[in-house]
Amino acid sequence: MAQQMKFVFHLFGMILAVEGLCMLLCLPASYHYGGSDAHAIILSSGITFCVGALLFLVFRKHPKHINKRIAFFTVTFIWIIASCFGTLPYLLSETIPDFSGAFVEAMSGFTTTGASVIPDIEVAPKGIVFWRSLSQWIGGMGMIVLVVAFVPFLGINSMSLYSAEVSGPSKDKIHPHLITSARRIWLTYAIMTFGTIIFLIIGGMNLFEAFTHAFSAVSSGGFGIKSDGVASYPPFAQYVLAISMIVAAWNYSLNYFLLKGRIKSVLKDEEWRIYLSIILISSILVIAILHQTTNYGWEESIRHGFFQVASVASTTGFVSADYTLWAPAISFIFLILMFGGGMAGSTAGGIKIIRIVILFKNCRHVLANIVHPKAVLPIRMNKKILSENAIGNALAFFLIYVGVFVAGTLALILSGVDAVEAMGAAITAMCSYGPGFGESGGFGNYIHFSHTAQWIFSALMLVGRLELMTVLILFFPPYWKK
């Protein structure tokens, strides 16, 4: 155990060193807009990098293999520690004066939740604003996936770490070799990001706006740089962001296949077809309701309806209009979409479409067995028979997810949050969506939450991003027994 903890601190060191270097990428934006936050960024980078480099060097002699128990602990605390050091730019620049608020902002960034406590983002220093969006981009694909791409420098077997962080019930790889898979995933991620940047510039955004919005859209993050979300941008830019959000919520194996021209591999994927069907049907419903209940014309109804469905279904959190003023039926549709989330192996949050599909197929299987008790009716996904273990895991995940949602809502209510807003905050935190209901919905934020509520909210963001089990297993007594 002691020997394996050397590996843990060695990995913590590398993550912090990379995080410190990434902070320096915010300096061009800072200097271009006056440089008022440059000192805070440089100091934050220096502290983070030096602590990371020290841990990396002191614990450089470590075992090459770690067990699953250590992997769960490592992945959970990597996200916590990265968020702790991610608060430094906010605190040192005095953009956010208290640690609990800064931790919410940092955790929200790395977990791609997009929930903010900054009261007026438009007056915040631009280097700090860039750091918010960049932290989402780093966390979107996962810190472990980033590290795995550089495994030759670490000399470790990282499959247990990869399995503890990557979303979805299966841990599919693009290539049999894990390192090659990680590199191809990051390459796909980068190509999608720069493609979005180019189209946003064509759509009327300047370079700073294009980078920050692309980082947020491709990571399914949702941090905006204006108090009215993306409402003031041209329609073309809003359509670009909507499409980018939807594609980012696809399994990145499929995105890689698209770039390789293997379209048949994408079209035959059952989860992909169902996900697009959900977006299409939800968009039609929301557009129809908007056109009937608001003074929007057809173009506005189509644009706002499609954009907001794309934002919710991908758990990104961008806002093109204050949806809390729309018909209650639309809020109900959005709530269902939040729970479902995106596809497994994507940057999106939520329960994941594949688990929802498995649960529905299992219900149909139970009903069919009642009618034909002696028939052998296997449950299939992508023409492959699902094991009882896979079906049981999907059911267990759903029940635990609902249980954590109920517990989180109750905890927020006890901390002083209104019941409806507490429910919205709990589900948006767990689904990595961001905007909730009440004061935190639409163009609002979470600055009015008490310190206690902010810490509960942060915990829900972490649990949701790591898909429950990685974090909750640390509270399971047998985990600590030999």
Tab-separated table of C-alpha atoms in Angstrom:
chain	number	residue	atom	x	y	z
A	1	MET	CA	0.000	0.000	0.000
A	2	ALA	CA	2.747	2.454	0.963
A	3	GLN	CA	4.653	1.695	-2.235
A	4	GLN	CA	1.578	2.234	-4.374
A	5	MET	CA	0.924	5.582	-2.672
A	6	LYS	CA	4.257	6.724	-4.110
A	7	PHE	CA	2.712	6.274	-7.529
A	8	VAL	CA	-0.348	8.273	-6.431
A	9	PHE	CA	1.740	11.278	-5.359
A	10	HIS	CA	3.906	10.950	-8.471
A	11	LEU	CA	0.778	11.172	-10.644
A	12	PHE	CA	-0.592	14.063	-8.566
A	13	GLY	CA	2.681	15.831	-9.288
A	14	MET	CA	2.415	15.364	-13.025
A	15	ILE	CA	-1.198	16.561	-13.142
A	16	LEU	CA	-0.355	19.698	-11.161
A	17	ALA	CA	2.715	20.425	-13.284
A	18	VAL	CA	0.608	20.194	-16.457
A	19	GLU	CA	-2.109	22.325	-14.850
A	20	GLY	CA	0.442	24.982	-13.903
A	21	LEU	CA	1.778	25.150	-17.465
A	22	CYS	CA	-1.770	25.368	-18.854
A	23	MET	CA	-2.405	28.460	-16.721
A	24	LEU	CA	0.286	30.287	-18.695
A	25	LEU	CA	-1.844	29.863	-21.837
A	26	CYS	CA	-4.152	32.504	-20.349
A	27	LEU	CA	-1.476	35.222	-20.480
A	28	PRO	CA	-1.998	36.261	-24.150
A	29	ALA	CA	-5.664	36.995	-23.428
A	30	SER	CA	-4.695	38.816	-20.226
A	31	TYR	CA	-2.101	41.066	-21.856
A	32	HIS	CA	-4.298	41.752	-24.898
A	33	TYR	CA	-7.036	43.117	-22.640
A	34	GLY	CA	-4.817	45.137	-20.289
A	35	GLY	CA	-2.976	42.552	-18.196
A	36	SER	CA	-4.676	43.395	-14.887
A	37	ASP	CA	-4.738	39.707	-13.947
A	38	ALA	CA	-1.365	38.710	-15.404
A	39	HIS	CA	0.426	38.755	-12.034
A	40	ALA	CA	-2.219	36.488	-10.486
A	41	ILE	CA	-1.977	34.045	-13.395
A	42	ILE	CA	1.827	33.892	-13.305
A	43	LEU	CA	1.878	33.429	-9.520
A	44	SER	CA	-0.832	30.742	-9.692
A	45	SER	CA	1.069	28.949	-12.433
A	46	GLY	CA	4.322	29.109	-10.499
A	47	ILE	CA	2.845	27.736	-7.277
A	48	THR	CA	0.970	24.941	-9.044
A	49	PHE	CA	3.902	23.921	-11.245
A	50	CYS	CA	6.467	23.973	-8.405
A	51	VAL	CA	4.294	21.834	-6.099
A	52	GLY	CA	3.651	19.432	-8.960
A	53	ALA	CA	7.292	19.217	-10.019
A	54	LEU	CA	8.355	18.580	-6.412
A	55	LEU	CA	5.899	15.709	-5.988
A	56	PHE	CA	6.831	14.304	-9.406
A	57	LEU	CA	10.548	14.232	-8.587
A	58	VAL	CA	10.363	13.119	-4.951
A	59	PHE	CA	8.147	10.137	-5.791
A	60	ARG	CA	9.679	9.254	-9.157
A	61	LYS	CA	10.558	5.736	-7.941
A	62	HIS	CA	7.187	4.031	-7.873
A	63	PRO	CA	5.662	0.615	-8.732
A	64	LYS	CA	4.717	-0.011	-12.359
A	65	HIS	CA	1.325	-1.530	-11.565
A	66	ILE	CA	-1.485	-0.418	-9.269
A	67	ASN	CA	-4.609	-2.244	-8.203
A	68	LYS	CA	-8.193	-1.109	-8.768
A	69	ARG	CA	-8.653	0.053	-5.190
A	70	ILE	CA	-5.820	2.548	-5.521
A	71	ALA	CA	-7.113	3.578	-8.958
A	72	PHE	CA	-10.491	4.685	-7.553
A	73	PHE	CA	-8.785	6.682	-4.796
A	74	THR	CA	-6.310	8.231	-7.236
A	75	VAL	CA	-8.862	9.347	-9.822
A	76	THR	CA	-11.180	10.874	-7.210
A	77	PHE	CA	-8.456	12.891	-5.510
A	78	ILE	CA	-6.847	13.998	-8.774
A	79	TRP	CA	-10.038	15.909	-9.551
A	80	ILE	CA	-10.229	17.348	-6.035
A	81	ILE	CA	-6.580	18.446	-5.945
A	82	ALA	CA	-6.668	19.892	-9.474
A	83	SER	CA	-9.748	21.903	-8.462
A	84	CYS	CA	-8.068	23.132	-5.266
A	85	PHE	CA	-5.121	24.541	-7.227
A	86	GLY	CA	-7.504	25.705	-9.949
A	87	THR	CA	-8.922	28.197	-7.431
A	88	LEU	CA	-5.660	30.164	-7.293
A	89	PRO	CA	-6.287	32.404	-10.353
A	90	TYR	CA	-9.714	33.339	-8.989
A	91	LEU	CA	-8.448	34.015	-5.460
A	92	LEU	CA	-5.208	35.835	-6.316
A	93	SER	CA	-6.963	38.067	-8.862
A	94	GLU	CA	-9.759	38.646	-6.318
A	95	THR	CA	-12.329	37.760	-8.988
A	96	ILE	CA	-13.839	35.444	-6.368
A	97	PRO	CA	-12.817	36.482	-2.823
A	98	ASP	CA	-13.726	33.333	-0.843
A	99	PHE	CA	-12.349	29.798	-1.200
A	100	SER	CA	-15.712	27.996	-1.248
A	101	GLY	CA	-16.933	30.106	-4.178
A	102	ALA	CA	-13.607	29.738	-6.009
A	103	PHE	CA	-13.738	25.964	-5.472
A	104	VAL	CA	-17.235	25.810	-6.984
A	105	GLU	CA	-15.967	27.720	-10.035
A	106	ALA	CA	-12.888	25.495	-10.392
A	107	MET	CA	-14.764	22.235	-9.845
A	108	SER	CA	-17.487	23.422	-12.201
A	109	GLY	CA	-14.824	24.044	-14.838
A	110	PHE	CA	-12.958	20.760	-14.583
A	111	THR	CA	-16.160	18.708	-14.342
A	112	THR	CA	-17.606	20.663	-17.322
A	113	THR	CA	-20.676	21.645	-15.324
A	114	GLY	CA	-20.624	25.320	-16.267
A	115	ALA	CA	-22.240	26.578	-13.051
A	116	SER	CA	-20.824	29.931	-11.972
A	117	VAL	CA	-20.672	32.123	-8.873
A	118	ILE	CA	-19.176	35.173	-10.622
A	119	PRO	CA	-21.867	37.901	-10.427
A	120	ASP	CA	-20.946	39.794	-13.613
A	121	ILE	CA	-18.714	37.811	-15.957
A	122	GLU	CA	-18.430	40.693	-18.439
A	123	VAL	CA	-16.342	42.799	-16.020
A	124	ALA	CA	-14.116	39.895	-14.923
A	125	PRO	CA	-10.469	39.986	-16.120
A	126	LYS	CA	-10.171	38.320	-19.529
A	127	GLY	CA	-7.283	36.054	-18.511
A	128	ILE	CA	-9.460	34.644	-15.723
A	129	VAL	CA	-12.370	34.223	-18.135
A	130	PHE	CA	-10.064	32.324	-20.488
A	131	TRP	CA	-8.945	30.081	-17.596
A	132	ARG	CA	-12.579	29.165	-16.862
A	133	SER	CA	-13.096	27.949	-20.410
A	134	LEU	CA	-9.675	26.293	-20.647
A	135	SER	CA	-10.288	24.344	-17.419
A	136	GLN	CA	-13.426	22.929	-19.016
A	137	TRP	CA	-11.507	21.875	-22.112
A	138	ILE	CA	-8.884	20.120	-19.963
A	139	GLY	CA	-11.516	18.327	-17.886
A	140	GLY	CA	-13.824	17.532	-20.795
A	141	MET	CA	-11.866	14.603	-22.146
A	142	GLY	CA	-10.576	13.621	-18.697
A	143	MET	CA	-7.303	14.201	-16.903
A	144	ILE	CA	-6.413	10.526	-16.854
A	145	VAL	CA	-6.947	10.222	-20.598
A	146	LEU	CA	-4.529	13.146	-20.957
A	147	VAL	CA	-1.955	11.424	-18.756
A	148	VAL	CA	-2.402	8.060	-20.449
A	149	ALA	CA	-1.378	9.685	-23.730
A	150	PHE	CA	2.032	10.278	-22.105
A	151	VAL	CA	2.301	6.935	-20.303
A	152	PRO	CA	5.750	6.104	-21.774
A	153	PHE	CA	7.127	8.917	-19.635
A	154	LEU	CA	5.457	7.510	-16.538
A	155	GLY	CA	6.156	3.844	-17.093
A	156	ILE	CA	2.877	2.543	-15.637
A	157	ASN	CA	-0.013	0.291	-16.570
A	158	SER	CA	-2.975	2.689	-16.634
A	159	MET	CA	-5.967	0.584	-17.667
A	160	SER	CA	-7.367	0.613	-14.120
A	161	LEU	CA	-7.136	4.420	-14.025
A	162	TYR	CA	-8.719	4.717	-17.467
A	163	SER	CA	-11.618	2.469	-16.420
A	164	ALA	CA	-12.203	4.489	-13.241
A	165	GLU	CA	-12.555	7.793	-15.131
A	166	VAL	CA	-14.031	7.153	-18.603
A	167	SER	CA	-17.811	7.487	-18.771
A	168	GLY	CA	-20.255	4.745	-19.714
A	169	PRO	CA	-20.879	1.100	-18.824
A	170	SER	CA	-18.242	-0.140	-21.298
A	171	LYS	CA	-14.702	1.124	-21.742
A	172	ASP	CA	-14.331	0.775	-25.487
A	173	LYS	CA	-11.017	1.699	-27.060
A	174	ILE	CA	-10.373	2.928	-30.595
A	175	HIS	CA	-7.198	0.851	-30.725
A	176	PRO	CA	-6.206	-2.295	-28.783
A	177	HIS	CA	-3.268	-0.341	-27.368
A	178	LEU	CA	-4.487	2.028	-24.632
A	179	ILE	CA	-1.894	4.732	-25.287
A	180	THR	CA	-2.751	4.834	-28.987
A	181	SER	CA	-6.463	5.093	-28.105
A	182	ALA	CA	-5.810	8.014	-25.765
A	183	ARG	CA	-3.772	9.868	-28.369
A	184	ARG	CA	-6.376	9.370	-31.084
A	185	ILE	CA	-9.130	10.550	-28.746
A	186	TRP	CA	-7.211	13.732	-27.939
A	187	LEU	CA	-6.415	14.294	-31.604
A	188	THR	CA	-10.121	13.996	-32.457
A	189	TYR	CA	-10.939	16.347	-29.563
A	190	ALA	CA	-8.422	18.930	-30.802
A	191	ILE	CA	-9.618	18.738	-34.422
A	192	MET	CA	-13.225	19.260	-33.337
A	193	THR	CA	-12.178	22.225	-31.181
A	194	PHE	CA	-10.259	24.041	-33.895
A	195	GLY	CA	-12.973	23.282	-36.445
A	196	THR	CA	-15.513	24.936	-34.127
A	197	ILE	CA	-13.205	27.937	-33.624
A	198	ILE	CA	-12.936	28.492	-37.388
A	199	PHE	CA	-16.700	28.335	-37.929
A	200	LEU	CA	-17.365	30.661	-34.964
A	201	ILE	CA	-14.957	33.230	-36.402
A	202	ILE	CA	-16.801	32.964	-39.722
A	203	GLY	CA	-20.013	33.431	-37.708
A	204	GLY	CA	-18.898	36.805	-36.383
A	205	MET	CA	-16.994	36.093	-33.147
A	206	ASN	CA	-13.545	37.523	-32.480
A	207	LEU	CA	-10.628	35.213	-31.663
A	208	PHE	CA	-11.092	35.402	-27.875
A	209	GLU	CA	-14.827	34.711	-28.106
A	210	ALA	CA	-14.307	31.875	-30.578
A	211	PHE	CA	-11.711	30.117	-28.391
A	212	THR	CA	-13.672	30.407	-25.137
A	213	HIS	CA	-16.961	29.262	-26.679
A	214	ALA	CA	-15.333	26.418	-28.616
A	215	PHE	CA	-13.604	25.178	-25.446
A	216	SER	CA	-16.964	25.207	-23.665
A	217	ALA	CA	-19.001	23.647	-26.495
A	218	VAL	CA	-16.644	20.782	-27.384
A	219	SER	CA	-16.130	19.893	-23.714
A	220	SER	CA	-19.898	20.056	-23.003
A	221	GLY	CA	-19.002	22.682	-20.413
A	222	GLY	CA	-21.156	25.736	-21.016
A	223	PHE	CA	-19.194	28.582	-19.407
A	224	GLY	CA	-20.169	31.740	-21.297
A	225	ILE	CA	-18.451	35.109	-21.365
A	226	LYS	CA	-21.571	37.302	-21.420
A	227	SER	CA	-24.353	37.737	-18.897
A	228	ASP	CA	-26.968	36.907	-21.555
A	229	GLY	CA	-25.261	33.660	-22.600
A	230	VAL	CA	-25.022	33.503	-26.391
A	231	ALA	CA	-28.214	35.484	-27.069
A	232	SER	CA	-26.360	38.503	-28.473
A	233	TYR	CA	-24.384	36.506	-31.050
A	234	PRO	CA	-25.526	36.101	-34.679
A	235	PRO	CA	-27.863	33.183	-35.505
A	236	PHE	CA	-25.141	31.447	-37.545
A	237	ALA	CA	-22.845	31.283	-34.483
A	238	GLN	CA	-25.692	29.852	-32.407
A	239	TYR	CA	-26.327	27.117	-34.972
A	240	VAL	CA	-22.593	26.309	-35.060
A	241	LEU	CA	-22.536	25.956	-31.263
A	242	ALA	CA	-25.681	23.790	-31.304
A	243	ILE	CA	-24.181	21.357	-33.822
A	244	SER	CA	-20.853	21.344	-31.977
A	245	MET	CA	-22.608	20.498	-28.686
A	246	ILE	CA	-24.495	17.602	-30.249
A	247	VAL	CA	-21.376	16.116	-31.881
A	248	ALA	CA	-19.402	16.489	-28.628
A	249	ALA	CA	-22.065	14.387	-26.870
A	250	TRP	CA	-21.394	11.459	-29.233
A	251	ASN	CA	-19.070	8.624	-28.299
A	252	TYR	CA	-15.606	9.823	-29.317
A	253	SER	CA	-14.904	6.503	-30.986
A	254	LEU	CA	-17.679	7.411	-33.432
A	255	ASN	CA	-16.262	10.902	-33.926
A	256	TYR	CA	-12.904	9.342	-34.742
A	257	PHE	CA	-14.571	6.992	-37.239
A	258	LEU	CA	-16.274	10.003	-38.872
A	259	LEU	CA	-12.929	11.731	-39.333
A	260	LYS	CA	-11.575	8.522	-40.859
A	261	GLY	CA	-14.541	8.346	-43.242
A	262	ARG	CA	-15.951	5.160	-41.687
A	263	ILE	CA	-19.536	6.397	-41.846
A	264	LYS	CA	-21.073	2.909	-41.814
A	265	SER	CA	-19.555	2.273	-38.369
A	266	VAL	CA	-21.431	5.330	-37.115
A	267	LEU	CA	-24.753	4.695	-38.836
A	268	LYS	CA	-25.082	1.158	-37.491
A	269	ASP	CA	-24.531	2.244	-33.856
A	270	GLU	CA	-27.847	1.835	-32.043
A	271	GLU	CA	-27.133	4.306	-29.242
A	272	TRP	CA	-26.197	6.998	-31.804
A	273	ARG	CA	-29.417	6.509	-33.756
A	274	ILE	CA	-31.541	6.672	-30.603
A	275	TYR	CA	-29.723	9.771	-29.344
A	276	LEU	CA	-30.321	11.654	-32.599
A	277	SER	CA	-33.969	10.543	-32.580
A	278	ILE	CA	-34.395	11.938	-29.060
A	279	ILE	CA	-32.911	15.292	-30.109
A	280	LEU	CA	-35.096	15.442	-33.235
A	281	ILE	CA	-38.345	14.603	-31.437
A	282	SER	CA	-37.555	16.921	-28.483
A	283	SER	CA	-36.645	19.778	-30.849
A	284	ILE	CA	-39.919	19.426	-32.765
A	285	LEU	CA	-41.929	19.455	-29.525
A	286	VAL	CA	-40.116	22.456	-28.036
A	287	ILE	CA	-40.245	24.419	-31.310
A	288	ALA	CA	-43.983	23.790	-31.642
A	289	ILE	CA	-44.655	24.852	-28.032
A	290	LEU	CA	-42.488	27.976	-28.401
A	291	HIS	CA	-44.279	29.034	-31.568
A	292	GLN	CA	-47.671	28.593	-29.889
A	293	THR	CA	-46.891	30.160	-26.496
A	294	THR	CA	-44.446	33.006	-27.296
A	295	ASN	CA	-44.201	35.870	-29.769
A	296	TYR	CA	-41.291	34.188	-31.557
A	297	GLY	CA	-41.510	33.821	-35.324
A	298	TRP	CA	-40.728	30.481	-36.941
A	299	GLU	CA	-36.984	31.189	-37.314
A	300	GLU	CA	-36.616	32.271	-33.688
A	301	SER	CA	-38.664	29.311	-32.484
A	302	ILE	CA	-36.556	26.881	-34.510
A	303	ARG	CA	-33.256	28.471	-33.473
A	304	HIS	CA	-33.970	28.834	-29.747
A	305	GLY	CA	-35.763	25.485	-29.539
A	306	PHE	CA	-33.065	23.541	-31.363
A	307	PHE	CA	-30.243	25.352	-29.547
A	308	GLN	CA	-31.668	24.797	-26.080
A	309	VAL	CA	-32.492	21.132	-26.758
A	310	ALA	CA	-28.915	20.628	-28.011
A	311	SER	CA	-27.563	22.362	-24.909
A	312	VAL	CA	-29.661	20.313	-22.474
A	313	ALA	CA	-29.352	16.946	-24.256
A	314	SER	CA	-25.562	17.342	-24.402
A	315	THR	CA	-25.526	18.666	-20.788
A	316	THR	CA	-23.516	21.680	-21.977
A	317	GLY	CA	-25.462	24.497	-20.359
A	318	PHE	CA	-25.256	27.294	-22.927
A	319	VAL	CA	-28.311	29.558	-22.907
A	320	SER	CA	-29.682	31.481	-25.902
A	321	ALA	CA	-32.785	32.735	-24.081
A	322	ASP	CA	-34.199	32.694	-20.571
A	323	TYR	CA	-35.924	29.307	-20.746
A	324	THR	CA	-37.371	29.720	-17.232
A	325	LEU	CA	-39.928	32.106	-18.818
A	326	TRP	CA	-41.083	29.485	-21.327
A	327	ALA	CA	-44.033	27.122	-20.888
A	328	PRO	CA	-43.752	24.629	-17.970
A	329	ALA	CA	-44.031	21.744	-20.442
A	330	ILE	CA	-40.657	22.761	-21.910
A	331	SER	CA	-39.006	22.681	-18.477
A	332	PHE	CA	-40.356	19.150	-18.010
A	333	ILE	CA	-38.878	18.075	-21.370
A	334	PHE	CA	-35.545	19.623	-20.380
A	335	LEU	CA	-35.576	17.799	-17.030
A	336	ILE	CA	-35.990	14.439	-18.795
A	337	LEU	CA	-33.220	15.294	-21.281
A	338	MET	CA	-30.869	16.244	-18.431
A	339	PHE	CA	-31.320	12.877	-16.740
A	340	GLY	CA	-30.641	11.007	-19.968
A	341	GLY	CA	-27.592	13.037	-20.957
A	342	GLY	CA	-25.362	12.135	-23.896
A	343	MET	CA	-23.708	8.992	-25.167
A	344	ALA	CA	-21.229	6.839	-23.276
A	345	GLY	CA	-17.602	7.752	-23.982
A	346	SER	CA	-18.454	11.396	-24.682
A	347	THR	CA	-17.818	14.649	-22.830
A	348	ALA	CA	-21.515	14.841	-21.860
A	349	GLY	CA	-22.912	14.006	-18.436
A	350	GLY	CA	-26.146	12.359	-17.303
A	351	ILE	CA	-27.096	8.718	-16.894
A	352	LYS	CA	-26.118	8.090	-20.557
A	353	ILE	CA	-28.432	6.988	-23.353
A	354	ILE	CA	-27.056	3.448	-23.486
A	355	ARG	CA	-28.117	2.762	-19.894
A	356	ILE	CA	-31.600	4.171	-20.536
A	357	VAL	CA	-31.929	1.939	-23.611
A	358	ILE	CA	-30.803	-1.125	-21.649
A	359	LEU	CA	-33.372	-0.389	-18.918
A	360	PHE	CA	-36.210	-0.048	-21.431
A	361	LYS	CA	-35.165	-3.228	-23.220
A	362	ASN	CA	-35.098	-5.032	-19.899
A	363	CYS	CA	-38.649	-3.842	-19.125
A	364	ARG	CA	-39.809	-5.140	-22.497
A	365	HIS	CA	-37.970	-8.404	-21.792
A	366	VAL	CA	-39.803	-8.826	-18.465
A	367	LEU	CA	-43.194	-8.237	-20.106
A	368	ALA	CA	-42.364	-10.651	-22.931
A	369	ASN	CA	-41.382	-13.334	-20.404
A	370	ILE	CA	-44.755	-12.959	-18.672
A	371	VAL	CA	-46.506	-13.713	-21.966
A	372	HIS	CA	-44.033	-16.418	-23.035
A	373	PRO	CA	-42.486	-17.805	-19.810
A	374	LYS	CA	-40.612	-20.629	-21.556
A	375	ALA	CA	-39.187	-18.562	-24.395
A	376	VAL	CA	-35.494	-17.629	-24.491
A	377	LEU	CA	-35.474	-13.942	-25.386
A	378	PRO	CA	-31.989	-12.428	-25.082
A	379	ILE	CA	-31.539	-8.645	-24.786
A	380	ARG	CA	-29.382	-7.247	-27.576
A	381	MET	CA	-27.498	-3.988	-28.097
A	382	ASN	CA	-25.920	-3.379	-31.497
A	383	LYS	CA	-26.915	-6.979	-32.382
A	384	LYS	CA	-24.820	-8.315	-29.481
A	385	ILE	CA	-26.376	-10.212	-26.573
A	386	LEU	CA	-26.054	-8.320	-23.305
A	387	SER	CA	-24.889	-10.238	-20.264
A	388	GLU	CA	-26.962	-10.336	-17.094
A	389	ASN	CA	-24.112	-8.487	-15.404
A	390	ALA	CA	-24.381	-5.567	-17.860
A	391	ILE	CA	-28.141	-5.349	-17.360
A	392	GLY	CA	-27.794	-5.556	-13.584
A	393	ASN	CA	-25.123	-2.834	-13.586
A	394	ALA	CA	-27.367	-0.488	-15.585
A	395	LEU	CA	-30.241	-1.032	-13.144
A	396	ALA	CA	-28.003	-0.578	-10.105
A	397	PHE	CA	-26.513	2.610	-11.570
A	398	PHE	CA	-29.971	4.056	-12.202
A	399	LEU	CA	-31.174	3.290	-8.669
A	400	ILE	CA	-28.026	4.723	-7.075
A	401	TYR	CA	-28.248	7.785	-9.340
A	402	VAL	CA	-31.814	8.475	-8.201
A	403	GLY	CA	-30.790	7.856	-4.578
A	404	VAL	CA	-27.901	10.337	-4.753
A	405	PHE	CA	-30.186	12.863	-6.475
A	406	VAL	CA	-32.746	12.583	-3.664
A	407	ALA	CA	-30.042	12.778	-0.966
A	408	GLY	CA	-28.384	15.751	-2.669
A	409	THR	CA	-31.701	17.588	-3.009
A	410	LEU	CA	-32.489	17.001	0.673
A	411	ALA	CA	-29.014	18.188	1.717
A	412	LEU	CA	-29.403	21.401	-0.296
A	413	ILE	CA	-32.850	22.030	1.199
A	414	LEU	CA	-31.423	21.599	4.710
A	415	SER	CA	-28.668	24.090	3.821
A	416	GLY	CA	-31.321	26.717	3.108
A	417	VAL	CA	-32.005	26.365	-0.623
A	418	ASP	CA	-35.596	26.533	-1.906
A	419	ALA	CA	-37.030	23.068	-2.648
A	420	VAL	CA	-37.567	23.561	-6.400
A	421	GLU	CA	-34.190	25.242	-6.828
A	422	ALA	CA	-32.510	22.524	-4.729
A	423	MET	CA	-33.945	19.849	-6.996
A	424	GLY	CA	-32.750	21.732	-10.073
A	425	ALA	CA	-29.302	22.346	-8.600
A	426	ALA	CA	-28.864	18.696	-7.622
A	427	ILE	CA	-29.742	17.319	-11.041
A	428	THR	CA	-27.759	19.953	-12.971
A	429	ALA	CA	-24.707	19.302	-10.800
A	430	MET	CA	-24.928	15.533	-11.220
A	431	CYS	CA	-25.612	15.800	-14.955
A	432	SER	CA	-22.904	18.453	-15.475
A	433	TYR	CA	-25.428	20.821	-17.037
A	434	GLY	CA	-24.985	24.026	-15.007
A	435	PRO	CA	-28.063	26.289	-15.136
A	436	GLY	CA	-30.872	25.144	-12.887
A	437	PHE	CA	-34.236	26.557	-11.883
A	438	GLY	CA	-35.232	29.653	-9.909
A	439	GLU	CA	-32.456	32.206	-9.355
A	440	SER	CA	-29.849	29.776	-10.719
A	441	GLY	CA	-31.777	29.120	-13.947
A	442	GLY	CA	-31.653	30.885	-17.300
A	443	PHE	CA	-29.219	33.799	-17.035
A	444	GLY	CA	-28.786	33.342	-13.258
A	445	ASN	CA	-25.961	31.786	-11.235
A	446	TYR	CA	-25.191	30.247	-7.823
A	447	ILE	CA	-23.671	33.214	-6.005
A	448	HIS	CA	-26.651	33.326	-3.616
A	449	PHE	CA	-25.913	29.811	-2.299
A	450	SER	CA	-24.534	29.629	1.239
A	451	HIS	CA	-21.030	28.208	1.774
A	452	THR	CA	-22.589	24.937	2.967
A	453	ALA	CA	-24.767	24.693	-0.140
A	454	GLN	CA	-21.754	25.457	-2.348
A	455	TRP	CA	-19.752	22.576	-0.851
A	456	ILE	CA	-22.695	20.189	-1.298
A	457	PHE	CA	-23.057	21.425	-4.867
A	458	SER	CA	-19.333	20.825	-5.497
A	459	ALA	CA	-19.562	17.283	-4.135
A	460	LEU	CA	-22.497	16.516	-6.444
A	461	MET	CA	-20.525	17.836	-9.432
A	462	LEU	CA	-17.614	15.522	-8.621
A	463	VAL	CA	-19.832	12.485	-8.052
A	464	GLY	CA	-21.708	13.121	-11.288
A	465	ARG	CA	-18.592	13.662	-13.401
A	466	LEU	CA	-16.976	10.425	-12.206
A	467	GLU	CA	-20.263	8.548	-12.620
A	468	LEU	CA	-21.002	7.774	-8.955
A	469	MET	CA	-19.165	4.498	-8.434
A	470	THR	CA	-15.594	5.830	-8.537
A	471	VAL	CA	-16.354	8.226	-5.662
A	472	LEU	CA	-19.027	6.330	-3.713
A	473	ILE	CA	-16.970	3.147	-3.494
A	474	LEU	CA	-14.578	5.051	-1.208
A	475	PHE	CA	-17.404	5.159	1.355
A	476	PHE	CA	-18.078	1.418	1.058
A	477	PRO	CA	-16.597	-0.275	4.203
A	478	PRO	CA	-15.249	-3.392	2.379
A	479	TYR	CA	-13.144	-1.082	0.182
A	480	TRP	CA	-10.885	-0.344	3.162
A	481	LYS	CA	-10.496	-3.974	4.202
A	482	LYS	CA	-7.631	-6.101	2.953
